[in-house]
Amino acid sequence: MKKFVFSLVSILLLTLTVLPFAFAADAGMETQTAAVKKADDFKDLKDLPQDEKDKFDALIQGGVFNGLTDDTFGLDARMNRAQFAKVAAIIFDLSVDETLTTSSFTDVRSDDPANSYALPYIEALKKAGLTNGYDAEGKTYKPAGDVSRQELAAFLIRGLGMDDQAKSASPVNDNSVDDWAKGYVALALEKNILTNQADGTFGGKVSATRKMLALASYEAKQLFGGSSPDEPATQPGDKPDAPSGEISAQGKKLLLISRQSSQMTQLKDNPDDEKIIKRLKDLGFRVTWINCDKLTAEKMEGYDLIFVSNTLNSKYLRSGIMKDIAIPTVYLKNHGMYYLGLSSQEENTNEYNLKSITITEPKEKAAAGLSGEVDVLITTDPKTAIAYGIPGKEANVIATIPGKPKEATIYYYNKGSHSDSGYEVKARISYFSFAGNYDNATDDTWKLLDALVLWTLQNG
């Protein structure tokens, strides 16, 4: 899985390299949720070479960029540090607290009409160790400031965890690049993240444009979606490989729907989603997460798998938003199954003082090779629960509460099957009981979750 390299370097280097990037140039565009556009909808994109249009399509439809106006992308517009922050946070999967209204930097304000939208993204960069600000004291960020090409190269390389490689790389022989940036530029060129200008020089001090940002961020995101250059994608025994002929999770796009991390104080008995995200990335998925109150059907388009965390607020599923989603989905929340008619009971679906579940179909791939009673919690008490659902007759039940065969802890519906009320399942939908603290989960729990996630991805 990708990792960031947060080595401490001089304040000067941090000042020069840790800059931000984003979609639209103003706050208003950041929050609007219009119909998803394509490159051909923008007059300054439609005549680009097809390979570049494909990249812009991926970024626009993936929610990484909007246009400056309804029909203009703004290819040649300079990007500023505020814009840079938002794109960086997205392509590097940083945790963003969109409820923040105050910043660590004195010049980043929620009442700034041009750059207030970037406040939570700038804070995400700081929290991740990717910026200490603009000035030597770390008091200001300079959100409206331009970003040079060499600064863009340095930030992307650092964000990809290649800082050490850049320091040991043979520096470019290019007078347009400052000495401090020559290793970063050399590596950015080698990895095809950025290219030289038409005159053959890199143009290190030239202000980067939105086109440069978009194409560079696309290439960086492709690298970020794969294995880290200094860390193997897997360790022996860590990740189950897809059997021959089956769909692999490697590189597949997964959307995790959760309750925003800043709200976790409201969920004292529930863990953060970071461990789940790490596990899913270890399986090979390229994970994007979204706060449940921001969820729309359009934002789920283009993903290979949807993963519904047990931390989310169930009311955001009650509207039936998931009813017509034809994407394989894993629910860690029984409410989601209930709202589709795939579980006949909504509330009071917990068993307490219990550590184990019973595998009822050990030959199923989703059973992970386990059988009989399997401990899924390390410890239990009157407040610690194992959750369950009450599935219909067309469900495939893998595990239940011991001695209670109607209380299913792991089950799934195949594509084309029906709930007892007649709802037709559009893609494989699975349920996994995970109501306790993730630190309290046994190794077998994680094995079962891995197996169900990969089985759901097959979409049978």
Tab-separated table of C-alpha atoms in Angstrom, residues 147-356:
chain	number	residue	atom	x	y	z
A	147	VAL	CA	3.065	27.418	-8.022
A	148	SER	CA	6.129	26.948	-10.194
A	149	ARG	CA	6.747	23.850	-12.299
A	150	GLN	CA	9.690	22.775	-10.146
A	151	GLU	CA	7.585	23.199	-7.004
A	152	LEU	CA	4.849	21.081	-8.575
A	153	ALA	CA	7.386	18.359	-9.425
A	154	ALA	CA	8.807	18.375	-5.912
A	155	PHE	CA	5.432	18.163	-4.216
A	156	LEU	CA	4.159	15.288	-6.350
A	157	ILE	CA	7.334	13.293	-5.816
A	158	ARG	CA	7.156	13.855	-2.064
A	159	GLY	CA	3.466	12.974	-1.988
A	160	LEU	CA	4.252	9.693	-3.768
A	161	GLY	CA	6.737	8.795	-1.046
A	162	MET	CA	9.761	9.154	-3.354
A	163	ASP	CA	11.586	11.854	-1.406
A	164	ASP	CA	14.605	9.647	-0.681
A	165	GLN	CA	14.803	8.575	-4.315
A	166	ALA	CA	14.758	12.193	-5.441
A	167	LYS	CA	17.624	13.052	-3.113
A	168	SER	CA	19.744	10.232	-4.523
A	169	ALA	CA	18.736	10.768	-8.180
A	170	SER	CA	21.179	12.176	-10.712
A	171	PRO	CA	20.199	15.856	-10.931
A	172	VAL	CA	19.016	17.261	-14.234
A	173	ASN	CA	21.509	19.352	-16.177
A	174	ASP	CA	19.129	22.236	-16.645
A	175	ASN	CA	19.855	25.837	-15.692
A	176	SER	CA	16.132	26.611	-15.587
A	177	VAL	CA	15.813	24.459	-12.460
A	178	ASP	CA	17.112	25.548	-9.043
A	179	ASP	CA	19.670	23.255	-7.428
A	180	TRP	CA	17.346	22.158	-4.606
A	181	ALA	CA	14.760	20.898	-7.123
A	182	LYS	CA	16.987	19.123	-9.660
A	183	GLY	CA	16.567	15.661	-8.116
A	184	TYR	CA	12.800	16.059	-7.898
A	185	VAL	CA	12.567	17.237	-11.496
A	186	ALA	CA	14.798	14.370	-12.669
A	187	LEU	CA	12.511	11.822	-11.009
A	188	ALA	CA	9.332	13.550	-12.221
A	189	LEU	CA	10.657	13.371	-15.790
A	190	GLU	CA	11.732	9.743	-15.376
A	191	LYS	CA	8.282	8.757	-14.087
A	192	ASN	CA	6.549	10.748	-16.870
A	193	ILE	CA	4.696	12.840	-14.319
A	194	LEU	CA	5.870	16.011	-16.065
A	195	THR	CA	7.640	16.705	-19.373
A	196	ASN	CA	10.042	19.330	-20.658
A	197	GLN	CA	8.785	22.398	-22.470
A	198	ALA	CA	8.926	22.873	-26.231
A	199	ASP	CA	12.373	24.538	-25.978
A	200	GLY	CA	13.821	21.430	-24.337
A	201	THR	CA	14.180	22.950	-20.883
A	202	PHE	CA	12.008	22.129	-17.896
A	203	GLY	CA	11.237	25.760	-17.077
A	204	GLY	CA	11.474	25.264	-13.359
A	205	LYS	CA	10.466	28.786	-12.377
A	206	VAL	CA	7.606	29.054	-14.875
A	207	SER	CA	4.207	29.250	-13.199
A	208	ALA	CA	2.290	25.998	-13.572
A	209	THR	CA	-1.074	26.091	-15.347
A	210	ARG	CA	-4.214	24.085	-14.767
A	211	LYS	CA	-3.355	21.943	-17.797
A	212	MET	CA	0.033	21.090	-16.324
A	213	LEU	CA	-1.587	20.364	-12.969
A	214	ALA	CA	-4.270	18.162	-14.478
A	215	LEU	CA	-1.969	16.024	-16.607
A	216	ALA	CA	0.662	15.746	-13.856
A	217	SER	CA	-1.912	14.837	-11.220
A	218	TYR	CA	-3.359	12.191	-13.549
A	219	GLU	CA	0.046	10.529	-13.918
A	220	ALA	CA	0.742	10.844	-10.194
A	221	LYS	CA	-2.617	9.263	-9.363
A	222	GLN	CA	-1.819	6.302	-11.615
A	223	LEU	CA	1.432	5.766	-9.745
A	224	PHE	CA	-0.303	6.255	-6.395
A	225	GLY	CA	-2.875	3.620	-7.319
A	226	GLY	CA	-0.151	0.985	-7.759
A	227	SER	CA	2.563	-0.196	-5.419
A	228	SER	CA	4.955	2.118	-3.657
A	229	PRO	CA	8.376	2.380	-5.265
A	230	ASP	CA	10.073	1.607	-1.972
A	231	GLU	CA	7.491	-0.758	-0.488
A	232	PRO	CA	6.196	-4.047	-1.921
A	233	ALA	CA	2.508	-4.003	-2.724
A	234	THR	CA	2.084	-7.173	-0.680
A	235	GLN	CA	3.862	-9.152	1.968
A	236	PRO	CA	3.773	-12.965	1.928
A	237	GLY	CA	0.434	-14.118	3.273
A	238	ASP	CA	-0.960	-10.591	3.564
A	239	LYS	CA	-3.237	-10.566	0.546
A	240	PRO	CA	-5.233	-13.382	-1.030
A	241	ASP	CA	-4.606	-13.584	-4.759
A	242	ALA	CA	-7.555	-13.871	-7.095
A	243	PRO	CA	-7.804	-17.421	-8.469
A	244	SER	CA	-7.196	-17.844	-12.170
A	245	GLY	CA	-10.056	-16.410	-14.209
A	246	GLU	CA	-11.392	-14.272	-11.372
A	247	ILE	CA	-11.368	-10.494	-11.111
A	248	SER	CA	-8.418	-9.163	-9.136
A	249	ALA	CA	-8.765	-6.238	-6.757
A	250	GLN	CA	-5.494	-4.783	-8.001
A	251	GLY	CA	-6.119	-1.268	-9.286
A	252	LYS	CA	-9.911	-1.528	-8.959
A	253	LYS	CA	-11.706	1.628	-7.802
A	254	LEU	CA	-13.514	1.327	-4.476
A	255	LEU	CA	-15.729	3.999	-2.907
A	256	LEU	CA	-16.006	3.787	0.883
A	257	ILE	CA	-19.038	5.537	2.352
A	258	SER	CA	-18.446	6.601	5.916
A	259	ARG	CA	-19.228	9.167	8.540
A	260	GLN	CA	-16.651	11.923	8.385
A	261	SER	CA	-13.716	11.290	10.727
A	262	SER	CA	-14.223	14.574	12.561
A	263	GLN	CA	-17.569	13.264	13.771
A	264	MET	CA	-16.124	10.114	15.287
A	265	THR	CA	-16.413	11.648	18.741
A	266	GLN	CA	-20.129	10.938	18.383
A	267	LEU	CA	-19.335	7.248	17.904
A	268	LYS	CA	-17.352	6.333	20.980
A	269	ASP	CA	-17.975	2.614	20.521
A	270	ASN	CA	-16.979	2.639	16.843
A	271	PRO	CA	-13.458	2.883	15.429
A	272	ASP	CA	-12.188	5.188	12.768
A	273	ASP	CA	-12.296	3.847	9.207
A	274	GLU	CA	-8.551	4.130	8.707
A	275	LYS	CA	-7.889	0.447	9.448
A	276	ILE	CA	-10.561	-0.622	6.966
A	277	ILE	CA	-9.165	1.702	4.299
A	278	LYS	CA	-5.666	0.360	4.882
A	279	ARG	CA	-6.923	-3.210	4.614
A	280	LEU	CA	-8.749	-2.500	1.372
A	281	LYS	CA	-5.692	-0.828	-0.099
A	282	ASP	CA	-3.606	-3.837	0.922
A	283	LEU	CA	-5.983	-5.970	-1.112
A	284	GLY	CA	-5.083	-3.827	-4.120
A	285	PHE	CA	-8.036	-1.435	-4.292
A	286	ARG	CA	-7.671	2.243	-5.113
A	287	VAL	CA	-9.823	3.636	-2.307
A	288	THR	CA	-11.761	6.901	-2.266
A	289	TRP	CA	-13.922	7.723	0.712
A	290	ILE	CA	-16.923	10.012	0.925
A	291	ASN	CA	-18.879	11.365	3.865
A	292	CYS	CA	-22.380	9.871	3.869
A	293	ASP	CA	-24.089	13.273	3.882
A	294	LYS	CA	-22.329	14.144	0.600
A	295	LEU	CA	-23.438	10.954	-1.161
A	296	THR	CA	-25.328	11.092	-4.452
A	297	ALA	CA	-25.959	8.449	-7.097
A	298	GLU	CA	-23.771	10.411	-9.523
A	299	LYS	CA	-20.813	10.298	-7.140
A	300	MET	CA	-20.914	6.495	-7.170
A	301	GLU	CA	-20.527	6.259	-10.935
A	302	GLY	CA	-17.363	4.649	-12.276
A	303	TYR	CA	-16.485	2.587	-9.199
A	304	ASP	CA	-15.911	-1.171	-9.246
A	305	LEU	CA	-17.050	-1.739	-5.665
A	306	ILE	CA	-18.994	0.214	-3.030
A	307	PHE	CA	-18.124	-0.358	0.636
A	308	VAL	CA	-20.585	0.947	3.240
A	309	SER	CA	-18.941	1.490	6.628
A	310	ASN	CA	-20.717	0.704	9.871
A	311	THR	CA	-19.856	4.236	11.019
A	312	LEU	CA	-22.188	6.036	8.618
A	313	ASN	CA	-25.436	7.716	9.583
A	314	SER	CA	-28.163	5.332	8.392
A	315	LYS	CA	-30.590	8.121	7.542
A	316	TYR	CA	-28.604	8.866	4.393
A	317	LEU	CA	-29.457	5.413	3.027
A	318	ARG	CA	-33.129	5.564	3.984
A	319	SER	CA	-34.069	7.648	0.925
A	320	GLY	CA	-33.482	4.647	-1.326
A	321	ILE	CA	-30.374	6.164	-2.884
A	322	MET	CA	-28.821	2.691	-3.258
A	323	LYS	CA	-31.860	1.085	-4.903
A	324	ASP	CA	-30.758	1.475	-8.526
A	325	ILE	CA	-26.995	1.263	-8.030
A	326	ALA	CA	-25.703	-1.558	-10.251
A	327	ILE	CA	-22.286	-1.780	-8.560
A	328	PRO	CA	-21.235	-4.659	-6.274
A	329	THR	CA	-21.659	-3.464	-2.686
A	330	VAL	CA	-20.514	-4.602	0.745
A	331	TYR	CA	-22.502	-3.376	3.746
A	332	LEU	CA	-21.139	-3.301	7.261
A	333	LYS	CA	-24.453	-1.732	8.247
A	334	ASN	CA	-27.600	-3.872	8.471
A	335	HIS	CA	-29.759	-0.791	7.877
A	336	GLY	CA	-28.562	-0.623	4.277
A	337	MET	CA	-29.727	-4.172	3.645
A	338	TYR	CA	-33.044	-3.459	5.374
A	339	TYR	CA	-33.776	-0.399	3.216
A	340	LEU	CA	-33.390	-2.604	0.117
A	341	GLY	CA	-35.649	-5.279	1.573
A	342	LEU	CA	-32.699	-7.683	1.890
A	343	SER	CA	-33.021	-7.933	5.679
A	344	SER	CA	-36.413	-8.030	7.393
A	345	GLN	CA	-35.322	-6.335	10.616
A	346	GLU	CA	-33.852	-2.822	10.937
A	347	GLU	CA	-33.136	-2.237	14.624
A	348	ASN	CA	-32.082	-4.373	17.597
A	349	THR	CA	-29.914	-6.655	15.471
A	350	ASN	CA	-27.082	-7.158	17.951
A	351	GLU	CA	-26.032	-10.052	20.161
A	352	TYR	CA	-23.943	-9.209	23.232
A	353	ASN	CA	-21.511	-11.176	25.415
A	354	LEU	CA	-20.527	-13.186	22.356
A	355	LYS	CA	-17.156	-13.707	20.648
A	356	SER	CA	-17.879	-16.229	17.893
